[in-house]
Coordinates of N, CA, C and O in Angstrom, one line a residue:
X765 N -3.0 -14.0 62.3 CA -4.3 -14.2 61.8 C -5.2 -13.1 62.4 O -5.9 -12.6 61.6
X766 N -5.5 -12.7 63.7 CA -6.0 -12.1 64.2 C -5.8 -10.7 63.7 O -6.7 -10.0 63.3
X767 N -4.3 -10.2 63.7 CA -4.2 -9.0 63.5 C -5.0 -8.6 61.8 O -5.6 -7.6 61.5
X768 N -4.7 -9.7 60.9 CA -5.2 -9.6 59.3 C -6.6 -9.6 59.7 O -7.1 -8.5 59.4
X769 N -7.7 -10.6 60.5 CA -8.8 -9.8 60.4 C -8.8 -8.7 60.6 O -8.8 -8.1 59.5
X770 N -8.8 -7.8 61.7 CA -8.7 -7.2 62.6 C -8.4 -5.8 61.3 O -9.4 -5.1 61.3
X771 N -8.0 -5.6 60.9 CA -7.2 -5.0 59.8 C -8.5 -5.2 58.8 O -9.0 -4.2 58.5
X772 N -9.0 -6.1 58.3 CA -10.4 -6.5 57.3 C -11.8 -5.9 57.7 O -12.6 -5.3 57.1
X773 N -11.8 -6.3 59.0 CA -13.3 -5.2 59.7 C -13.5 -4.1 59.8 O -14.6 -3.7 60.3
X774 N -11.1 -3.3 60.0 CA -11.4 -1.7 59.8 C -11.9 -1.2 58.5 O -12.9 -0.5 58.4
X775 N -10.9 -1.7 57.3 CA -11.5 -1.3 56.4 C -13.0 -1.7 55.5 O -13.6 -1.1 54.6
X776 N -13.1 -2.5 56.0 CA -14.8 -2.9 56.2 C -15.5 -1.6 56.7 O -16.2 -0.9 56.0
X777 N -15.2 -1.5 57.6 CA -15.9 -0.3 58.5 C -15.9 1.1 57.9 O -16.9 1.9 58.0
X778 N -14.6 1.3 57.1 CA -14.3 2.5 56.5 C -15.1 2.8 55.1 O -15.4 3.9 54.8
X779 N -15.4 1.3 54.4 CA -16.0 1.4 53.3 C -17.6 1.6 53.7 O -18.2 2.5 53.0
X780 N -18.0 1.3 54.2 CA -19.5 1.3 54.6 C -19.8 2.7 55.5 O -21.0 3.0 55.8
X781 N -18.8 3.3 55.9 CA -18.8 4.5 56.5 C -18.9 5.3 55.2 O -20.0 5.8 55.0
X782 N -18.0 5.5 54.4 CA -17.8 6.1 53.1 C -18.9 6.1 52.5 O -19.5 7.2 52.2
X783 N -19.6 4.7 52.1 CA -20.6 4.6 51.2 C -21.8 5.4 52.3 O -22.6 6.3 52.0
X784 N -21.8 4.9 53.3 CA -23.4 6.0 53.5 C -23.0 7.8 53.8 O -23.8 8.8 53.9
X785 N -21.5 7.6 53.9 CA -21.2 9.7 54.4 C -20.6 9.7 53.8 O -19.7 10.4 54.4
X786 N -20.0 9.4 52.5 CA -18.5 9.9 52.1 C -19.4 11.7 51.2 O -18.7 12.7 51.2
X787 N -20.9 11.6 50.6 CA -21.1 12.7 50.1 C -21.0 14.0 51.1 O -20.8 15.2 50.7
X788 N -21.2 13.3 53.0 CA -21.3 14.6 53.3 C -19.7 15.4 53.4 O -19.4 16.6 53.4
X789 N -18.7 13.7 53.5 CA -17.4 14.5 53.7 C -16.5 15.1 52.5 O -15.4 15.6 52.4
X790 N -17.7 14.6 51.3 CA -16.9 15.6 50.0 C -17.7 17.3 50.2 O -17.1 18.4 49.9
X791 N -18.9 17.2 50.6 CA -19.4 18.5 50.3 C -18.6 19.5 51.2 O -18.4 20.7 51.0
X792 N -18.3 18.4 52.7 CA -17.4 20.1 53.4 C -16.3 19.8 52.9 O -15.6 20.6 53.3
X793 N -15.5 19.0 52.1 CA -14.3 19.0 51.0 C -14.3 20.1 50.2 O -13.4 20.9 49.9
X794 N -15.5 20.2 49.7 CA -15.9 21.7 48.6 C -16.0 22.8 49.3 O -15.3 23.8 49.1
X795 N -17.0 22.8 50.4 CA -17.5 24.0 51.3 C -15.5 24.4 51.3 O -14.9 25.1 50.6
X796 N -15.2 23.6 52.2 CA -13.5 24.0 52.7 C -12.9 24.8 51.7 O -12.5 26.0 51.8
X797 N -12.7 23.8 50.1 CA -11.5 24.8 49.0 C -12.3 25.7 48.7 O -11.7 26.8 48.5
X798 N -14.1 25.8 48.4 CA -14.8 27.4 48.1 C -14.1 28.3 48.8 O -13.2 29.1 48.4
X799 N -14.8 28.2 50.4 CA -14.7 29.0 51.0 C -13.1 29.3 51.0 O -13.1 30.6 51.1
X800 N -12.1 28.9 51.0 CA -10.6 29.6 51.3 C -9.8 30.1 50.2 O -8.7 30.6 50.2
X801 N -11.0 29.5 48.7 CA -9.9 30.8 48.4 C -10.8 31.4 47.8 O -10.5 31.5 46.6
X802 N -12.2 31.9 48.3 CA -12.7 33.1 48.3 C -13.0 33.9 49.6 O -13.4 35.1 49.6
X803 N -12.8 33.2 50.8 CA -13.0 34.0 51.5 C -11.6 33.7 52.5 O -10.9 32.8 52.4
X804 N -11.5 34.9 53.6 CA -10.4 35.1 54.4 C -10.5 35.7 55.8 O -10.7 36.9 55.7
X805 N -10.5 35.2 56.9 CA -11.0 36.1 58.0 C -9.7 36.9 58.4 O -8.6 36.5 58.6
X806 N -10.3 37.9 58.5 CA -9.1 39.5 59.5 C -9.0 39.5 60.8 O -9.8 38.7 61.0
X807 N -8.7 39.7 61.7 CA -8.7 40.4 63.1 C -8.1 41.7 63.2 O -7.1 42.0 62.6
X808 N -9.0 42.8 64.3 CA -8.6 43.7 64.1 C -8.3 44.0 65.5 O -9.0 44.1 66.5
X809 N -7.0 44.2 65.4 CA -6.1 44.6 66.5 C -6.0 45.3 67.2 O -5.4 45.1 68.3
X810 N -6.8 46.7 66.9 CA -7.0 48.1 67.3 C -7.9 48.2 67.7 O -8.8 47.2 67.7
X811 N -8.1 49.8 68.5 CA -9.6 50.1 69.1 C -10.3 50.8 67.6 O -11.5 51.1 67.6
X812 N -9.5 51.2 66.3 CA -9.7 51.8 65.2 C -11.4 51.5 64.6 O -12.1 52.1 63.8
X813 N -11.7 50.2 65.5 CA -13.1 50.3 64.8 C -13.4 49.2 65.9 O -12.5 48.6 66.5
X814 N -15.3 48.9 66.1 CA -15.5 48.1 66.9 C -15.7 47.3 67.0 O -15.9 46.6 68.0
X815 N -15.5 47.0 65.5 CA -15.5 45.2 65.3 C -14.0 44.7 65.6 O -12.9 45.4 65.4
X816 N -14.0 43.6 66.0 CA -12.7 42.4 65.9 C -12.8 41.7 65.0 O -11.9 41.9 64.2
X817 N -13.4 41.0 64.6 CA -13.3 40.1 63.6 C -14.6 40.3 61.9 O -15.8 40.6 61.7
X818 N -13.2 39.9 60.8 CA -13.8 40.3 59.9 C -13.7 39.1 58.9 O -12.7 38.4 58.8
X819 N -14.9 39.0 58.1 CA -14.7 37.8 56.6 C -14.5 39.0 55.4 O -15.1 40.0 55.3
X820 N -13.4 38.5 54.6 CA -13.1 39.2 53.7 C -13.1 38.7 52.7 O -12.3 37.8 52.5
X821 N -14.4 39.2 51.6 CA -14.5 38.4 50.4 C -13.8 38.5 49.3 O -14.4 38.9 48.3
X822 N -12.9 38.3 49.2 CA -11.2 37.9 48.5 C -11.7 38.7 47.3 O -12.9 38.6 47.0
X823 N -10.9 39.6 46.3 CA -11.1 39.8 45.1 C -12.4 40.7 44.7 O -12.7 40.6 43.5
X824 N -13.0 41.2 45.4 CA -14.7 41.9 45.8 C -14.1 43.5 45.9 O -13.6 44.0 47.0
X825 N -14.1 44.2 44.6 CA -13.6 45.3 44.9 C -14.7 46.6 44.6 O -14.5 47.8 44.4
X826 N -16.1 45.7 44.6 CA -17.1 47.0 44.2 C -17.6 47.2 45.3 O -18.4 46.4 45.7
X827 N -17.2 48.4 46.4 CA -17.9 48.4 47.3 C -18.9 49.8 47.2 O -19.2 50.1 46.0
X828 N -19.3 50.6 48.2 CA -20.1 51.7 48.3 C -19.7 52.1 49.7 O -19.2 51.5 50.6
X829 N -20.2 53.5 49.5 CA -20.1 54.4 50.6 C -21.2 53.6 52.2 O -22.4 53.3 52.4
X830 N -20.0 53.6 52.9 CA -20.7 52.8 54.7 C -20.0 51.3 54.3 O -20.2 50.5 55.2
X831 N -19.3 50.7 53.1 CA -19.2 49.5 53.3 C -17.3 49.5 54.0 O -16.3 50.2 53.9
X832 N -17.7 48.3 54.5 CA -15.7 47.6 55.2 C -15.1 47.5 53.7 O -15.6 47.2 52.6
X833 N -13.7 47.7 54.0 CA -12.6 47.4 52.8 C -11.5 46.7 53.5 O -10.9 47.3 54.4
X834 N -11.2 45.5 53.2 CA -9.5 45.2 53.7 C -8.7 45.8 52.2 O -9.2 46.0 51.1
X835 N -7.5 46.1 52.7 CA -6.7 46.6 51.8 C -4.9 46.8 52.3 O -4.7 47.1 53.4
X836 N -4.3 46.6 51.8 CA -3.2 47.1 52.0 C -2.4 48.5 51.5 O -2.0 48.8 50.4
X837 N -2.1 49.5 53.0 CA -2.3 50.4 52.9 C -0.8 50.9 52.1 O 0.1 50.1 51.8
X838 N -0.7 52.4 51.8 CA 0.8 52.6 51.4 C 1.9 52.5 52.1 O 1.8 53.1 53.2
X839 N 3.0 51.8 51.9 CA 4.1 51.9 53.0 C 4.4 52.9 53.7 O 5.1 52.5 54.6
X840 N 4.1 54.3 53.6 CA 4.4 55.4 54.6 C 3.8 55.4 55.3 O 4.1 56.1 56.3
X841 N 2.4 54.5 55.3 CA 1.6 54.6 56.6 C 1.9 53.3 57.5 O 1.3 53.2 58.6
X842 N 2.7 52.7 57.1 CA 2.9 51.2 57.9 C 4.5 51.0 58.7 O 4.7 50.3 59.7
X843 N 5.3 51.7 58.2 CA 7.0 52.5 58.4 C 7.4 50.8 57.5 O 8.2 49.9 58.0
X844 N 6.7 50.7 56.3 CA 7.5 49.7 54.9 C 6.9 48.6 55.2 O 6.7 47.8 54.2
X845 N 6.5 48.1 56.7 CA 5.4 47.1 56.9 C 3.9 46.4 55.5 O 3.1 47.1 54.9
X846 N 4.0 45.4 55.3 CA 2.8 45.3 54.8 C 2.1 44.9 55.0 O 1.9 43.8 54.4
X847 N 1.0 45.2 56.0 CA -0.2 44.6 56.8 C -1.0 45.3 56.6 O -1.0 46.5 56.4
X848 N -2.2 44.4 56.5 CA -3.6 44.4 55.9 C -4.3 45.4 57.0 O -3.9 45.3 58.2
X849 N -5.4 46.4 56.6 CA -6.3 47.1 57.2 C -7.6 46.7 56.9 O -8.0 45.9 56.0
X850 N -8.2 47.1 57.5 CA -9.8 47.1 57.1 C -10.2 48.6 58.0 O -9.7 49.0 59.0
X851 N -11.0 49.2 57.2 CA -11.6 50.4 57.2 C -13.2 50.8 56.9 O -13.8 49.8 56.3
X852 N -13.7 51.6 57.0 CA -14.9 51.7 56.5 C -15.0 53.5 55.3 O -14.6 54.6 55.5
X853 N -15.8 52.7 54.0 CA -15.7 53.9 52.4 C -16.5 54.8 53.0 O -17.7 54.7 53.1
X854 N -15.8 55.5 53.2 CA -17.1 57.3 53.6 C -16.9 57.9 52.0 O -17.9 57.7 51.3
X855 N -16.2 58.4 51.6 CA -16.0 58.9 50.2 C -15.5 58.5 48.8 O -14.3 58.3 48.5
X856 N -16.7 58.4 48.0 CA -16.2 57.4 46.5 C -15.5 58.2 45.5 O -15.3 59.5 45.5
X857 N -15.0 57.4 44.6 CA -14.4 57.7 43.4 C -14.9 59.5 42.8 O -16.1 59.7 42.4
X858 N -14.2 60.2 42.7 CA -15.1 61.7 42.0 C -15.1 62.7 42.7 O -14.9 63.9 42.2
X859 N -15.4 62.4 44.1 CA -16.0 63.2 45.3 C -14.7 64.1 46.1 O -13.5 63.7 46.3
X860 N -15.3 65.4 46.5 CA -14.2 66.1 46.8 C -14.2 66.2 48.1 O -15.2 66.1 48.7
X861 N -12.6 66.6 48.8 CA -12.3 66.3 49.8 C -11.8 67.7 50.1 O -11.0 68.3 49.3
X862 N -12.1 68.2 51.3 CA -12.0 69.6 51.5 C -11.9 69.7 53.1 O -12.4 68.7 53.7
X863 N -11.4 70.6 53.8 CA -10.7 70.7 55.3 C -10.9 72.1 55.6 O -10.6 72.9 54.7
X864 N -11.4 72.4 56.6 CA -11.5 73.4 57.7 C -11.3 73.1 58.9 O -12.0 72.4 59.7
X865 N -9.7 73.8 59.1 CA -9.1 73.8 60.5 C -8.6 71.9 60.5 O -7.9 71.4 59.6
X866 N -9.0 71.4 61.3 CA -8.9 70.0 61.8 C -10.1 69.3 60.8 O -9.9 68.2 60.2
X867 N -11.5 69.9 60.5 CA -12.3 69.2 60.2 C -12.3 68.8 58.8 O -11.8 69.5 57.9
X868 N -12.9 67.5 58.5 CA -12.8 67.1 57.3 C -13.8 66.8 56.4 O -14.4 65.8 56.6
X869 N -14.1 67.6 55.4 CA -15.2 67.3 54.8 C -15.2 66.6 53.5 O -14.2 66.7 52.8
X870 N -16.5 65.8 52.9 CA -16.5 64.9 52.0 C -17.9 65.6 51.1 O -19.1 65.5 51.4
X871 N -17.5 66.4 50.0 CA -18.8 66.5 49.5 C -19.8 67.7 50.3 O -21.0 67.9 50.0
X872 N -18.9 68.6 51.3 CA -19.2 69.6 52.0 C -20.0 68.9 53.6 O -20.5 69.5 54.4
X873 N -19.8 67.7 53.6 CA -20.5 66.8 54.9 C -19.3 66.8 55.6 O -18.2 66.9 55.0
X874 N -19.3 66.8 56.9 CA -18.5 66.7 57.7 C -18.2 65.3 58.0 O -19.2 64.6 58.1
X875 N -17.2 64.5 58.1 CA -16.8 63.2 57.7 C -15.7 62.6 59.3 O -15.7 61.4 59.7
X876 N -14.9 63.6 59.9 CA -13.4 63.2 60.6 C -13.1 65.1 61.0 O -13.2 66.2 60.5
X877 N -12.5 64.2 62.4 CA -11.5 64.9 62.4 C -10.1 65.2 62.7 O -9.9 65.0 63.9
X878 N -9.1 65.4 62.1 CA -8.6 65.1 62.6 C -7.1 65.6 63.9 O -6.7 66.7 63.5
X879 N -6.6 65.2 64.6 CA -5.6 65.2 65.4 C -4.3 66.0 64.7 O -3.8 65.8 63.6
X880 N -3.8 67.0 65.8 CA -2.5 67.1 65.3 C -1.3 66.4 66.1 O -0.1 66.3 65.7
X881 N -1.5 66.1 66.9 CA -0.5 64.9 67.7 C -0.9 63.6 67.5 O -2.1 63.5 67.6
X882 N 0.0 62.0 67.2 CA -0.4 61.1 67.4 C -0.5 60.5 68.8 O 0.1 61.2 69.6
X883 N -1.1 59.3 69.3 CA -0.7 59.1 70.4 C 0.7 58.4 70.8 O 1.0 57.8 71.8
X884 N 1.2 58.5 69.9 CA 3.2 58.6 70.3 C 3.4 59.2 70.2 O 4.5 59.2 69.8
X885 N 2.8 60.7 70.4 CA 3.2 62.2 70.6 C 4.1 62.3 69.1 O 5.3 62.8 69.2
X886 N 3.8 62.0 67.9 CA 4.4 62.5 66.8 C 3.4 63.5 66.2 O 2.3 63.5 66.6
X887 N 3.8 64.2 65.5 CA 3.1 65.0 64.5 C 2.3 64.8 63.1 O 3.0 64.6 62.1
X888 N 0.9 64.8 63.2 CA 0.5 64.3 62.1 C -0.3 65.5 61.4 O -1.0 66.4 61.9
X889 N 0.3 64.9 59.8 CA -0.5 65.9 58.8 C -1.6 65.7 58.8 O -1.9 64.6 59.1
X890 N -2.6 66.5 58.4 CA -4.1 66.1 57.7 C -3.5 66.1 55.9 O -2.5 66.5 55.2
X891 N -4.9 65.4 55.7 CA -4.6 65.0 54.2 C -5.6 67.1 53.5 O -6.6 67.8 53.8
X892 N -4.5 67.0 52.5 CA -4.7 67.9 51.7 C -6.5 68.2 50.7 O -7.2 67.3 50.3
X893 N -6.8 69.8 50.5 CA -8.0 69.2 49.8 C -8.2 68.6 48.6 O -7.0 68.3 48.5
X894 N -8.6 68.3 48.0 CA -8.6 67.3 46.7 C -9.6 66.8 46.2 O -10.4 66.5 47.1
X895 N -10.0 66.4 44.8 CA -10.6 65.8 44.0 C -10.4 64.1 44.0 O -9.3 63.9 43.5
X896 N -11.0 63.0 44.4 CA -10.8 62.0 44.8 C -10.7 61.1 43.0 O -11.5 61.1 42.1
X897 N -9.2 60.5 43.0 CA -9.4 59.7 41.5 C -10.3 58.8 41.0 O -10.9 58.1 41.8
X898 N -10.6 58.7 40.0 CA -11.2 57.6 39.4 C -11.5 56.4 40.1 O -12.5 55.7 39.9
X899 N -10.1 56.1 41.2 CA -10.3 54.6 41.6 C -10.0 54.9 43.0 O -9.7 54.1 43.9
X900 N -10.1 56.3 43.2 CA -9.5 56.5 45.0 C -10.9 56.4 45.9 O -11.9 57.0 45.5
X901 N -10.8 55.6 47.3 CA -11.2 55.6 47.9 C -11.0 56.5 49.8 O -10.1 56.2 50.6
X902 N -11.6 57.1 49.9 CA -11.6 57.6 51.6 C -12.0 57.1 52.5 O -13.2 57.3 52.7
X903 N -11.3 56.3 53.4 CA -12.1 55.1 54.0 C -10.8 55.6 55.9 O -9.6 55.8 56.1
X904 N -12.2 55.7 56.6 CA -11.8 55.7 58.4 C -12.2 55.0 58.8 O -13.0 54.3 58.2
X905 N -11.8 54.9 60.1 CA -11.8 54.1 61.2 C -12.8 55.1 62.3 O -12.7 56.3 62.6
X906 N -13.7 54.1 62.7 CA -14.8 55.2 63.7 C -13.8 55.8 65.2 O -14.4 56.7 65.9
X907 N -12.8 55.4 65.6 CA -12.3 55.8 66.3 C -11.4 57.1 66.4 O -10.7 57.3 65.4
X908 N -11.3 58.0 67.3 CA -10.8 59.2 67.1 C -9.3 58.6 66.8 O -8.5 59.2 66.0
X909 N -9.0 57.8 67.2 CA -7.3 58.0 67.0 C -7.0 56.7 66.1 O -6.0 55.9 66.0
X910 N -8.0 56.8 65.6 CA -7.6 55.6 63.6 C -6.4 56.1 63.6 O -6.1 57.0 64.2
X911 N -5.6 55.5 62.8 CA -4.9 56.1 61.5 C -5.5 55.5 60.4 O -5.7 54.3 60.4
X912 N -6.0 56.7 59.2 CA -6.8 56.1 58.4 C -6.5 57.6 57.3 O -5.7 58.4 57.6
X913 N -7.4 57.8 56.1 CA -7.1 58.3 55.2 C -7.3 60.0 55.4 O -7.3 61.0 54.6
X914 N -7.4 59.8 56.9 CA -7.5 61.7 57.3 C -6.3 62.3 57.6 O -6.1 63.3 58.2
X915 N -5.1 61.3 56.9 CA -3.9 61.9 57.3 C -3.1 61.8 56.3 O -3.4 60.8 55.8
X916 N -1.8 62.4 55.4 CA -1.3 62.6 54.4 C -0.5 61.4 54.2 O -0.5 60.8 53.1
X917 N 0.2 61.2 55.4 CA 1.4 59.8 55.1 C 0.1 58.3 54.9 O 0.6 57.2 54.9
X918 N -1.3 58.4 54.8 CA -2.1 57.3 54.3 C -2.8 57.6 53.3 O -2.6 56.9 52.3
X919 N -3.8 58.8 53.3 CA -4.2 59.5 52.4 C -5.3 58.4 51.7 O -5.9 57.4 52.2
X920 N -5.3 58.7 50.5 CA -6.9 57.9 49.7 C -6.0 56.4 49.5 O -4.8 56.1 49.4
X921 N -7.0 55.7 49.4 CA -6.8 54.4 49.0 C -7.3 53.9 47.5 O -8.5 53.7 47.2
X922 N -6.3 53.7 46.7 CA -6.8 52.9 45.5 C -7.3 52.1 45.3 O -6.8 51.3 46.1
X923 N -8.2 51.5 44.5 CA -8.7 50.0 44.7 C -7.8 49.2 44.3 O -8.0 48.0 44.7
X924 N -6.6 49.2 43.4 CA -5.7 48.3 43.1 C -5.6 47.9 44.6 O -6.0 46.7 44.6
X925 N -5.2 48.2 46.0 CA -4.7 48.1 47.0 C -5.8 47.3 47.9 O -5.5 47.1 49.1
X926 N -7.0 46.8 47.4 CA -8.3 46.3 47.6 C -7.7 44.8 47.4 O -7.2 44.3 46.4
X927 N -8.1 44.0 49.0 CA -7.6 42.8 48.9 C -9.2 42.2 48.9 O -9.5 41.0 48.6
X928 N -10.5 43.3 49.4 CA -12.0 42.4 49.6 C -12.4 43.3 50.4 O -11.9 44.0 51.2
X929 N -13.7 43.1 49.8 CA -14.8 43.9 51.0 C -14.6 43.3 52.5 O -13.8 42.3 52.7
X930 N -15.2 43.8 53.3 CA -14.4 43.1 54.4 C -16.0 43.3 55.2 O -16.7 44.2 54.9
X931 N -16.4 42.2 56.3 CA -18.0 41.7 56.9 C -17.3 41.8 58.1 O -16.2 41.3 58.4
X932 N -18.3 42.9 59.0 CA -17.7 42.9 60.4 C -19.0 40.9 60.9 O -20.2 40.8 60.7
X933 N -18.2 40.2 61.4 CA -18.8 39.1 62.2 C -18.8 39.6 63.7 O -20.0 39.6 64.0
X934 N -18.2 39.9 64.6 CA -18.2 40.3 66.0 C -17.0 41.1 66.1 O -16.7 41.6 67.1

């Protein structure tokens, strides 16, 4: 007998909890499925930029020049790996891409420069001059030793390859 009350007061308690909060615990029910499958947080593992952590607004592929991109890069830059980047758009769709020596320019601006040794002492190409496609993006990393699109085995980024604009948080 005891235990059957006992068992009647909880859900007593539950309903009358529900009835005065159950709206607030549907609204973070919504907040929760909105937010996850439009948005996605990054961490960024490298010194390649100074942010660590990034919100990536899922499916968000119009960005502009100075904005974050997560993306998944070409497999020659990953050795067949598929892991997500985030980078920052220096040069849009149109715009030409042109090199003196190490340096790299966007549109005749100076943009990168880049390295001919990696820091695993391998050899790295610069990316060639070029007219950037329709949907190609040029997107670095503010750090001297990114790997990012100033080098041939990464090169421009398509926006097919755009997983979301990407929000530095800290």
């Amino acid at each position: 007998m005891n235990l059957a009350h006992n068992a009647v007061r909880f859900f007593l308690g539950i309903s009358r909890h529900y009835s005065r909060y159950g709206w607030i615990w549907m609204l973070a029910l919504l907040i929760v499925v909105i937010l996850t499958h439009h948005w996605k947080l990054a961490y960024n593992y490298t010194n390649s930029l100074p942010q660590t952590l990034f919100a990536i607004q899922l499916g968000q592929k119009d960005v502009e020049r100075g904005d974050y991109v997560a993306f998944y890069p070409p497999k020659s830059a990953t050795a067949g790996n598929e892991m997500p980047f985030v980078k920052k758009v220096v040069c849009l769709p149109g715009e030409r891409i042109r090199t003196y020596g190490q340096q790299i320019f966007c549109e005749d601006k100076p943009v990168a420069l880049a390295k001919k040794i990696s820091l695993k002492g391998e050899p790295l190409q610069k990316i060639q001059d070029q007219l950037l496609g329709e949907d190609d993006y040029f997107v670095l990393g503010t750090h001297p030793d990114s790997f990012d699109s100033r080098y041939s085995n990464f090169g421009p980024i398509n926006r097919c390859r755009f997983i979301g604009k990407a929000y530095p948080i800290f």
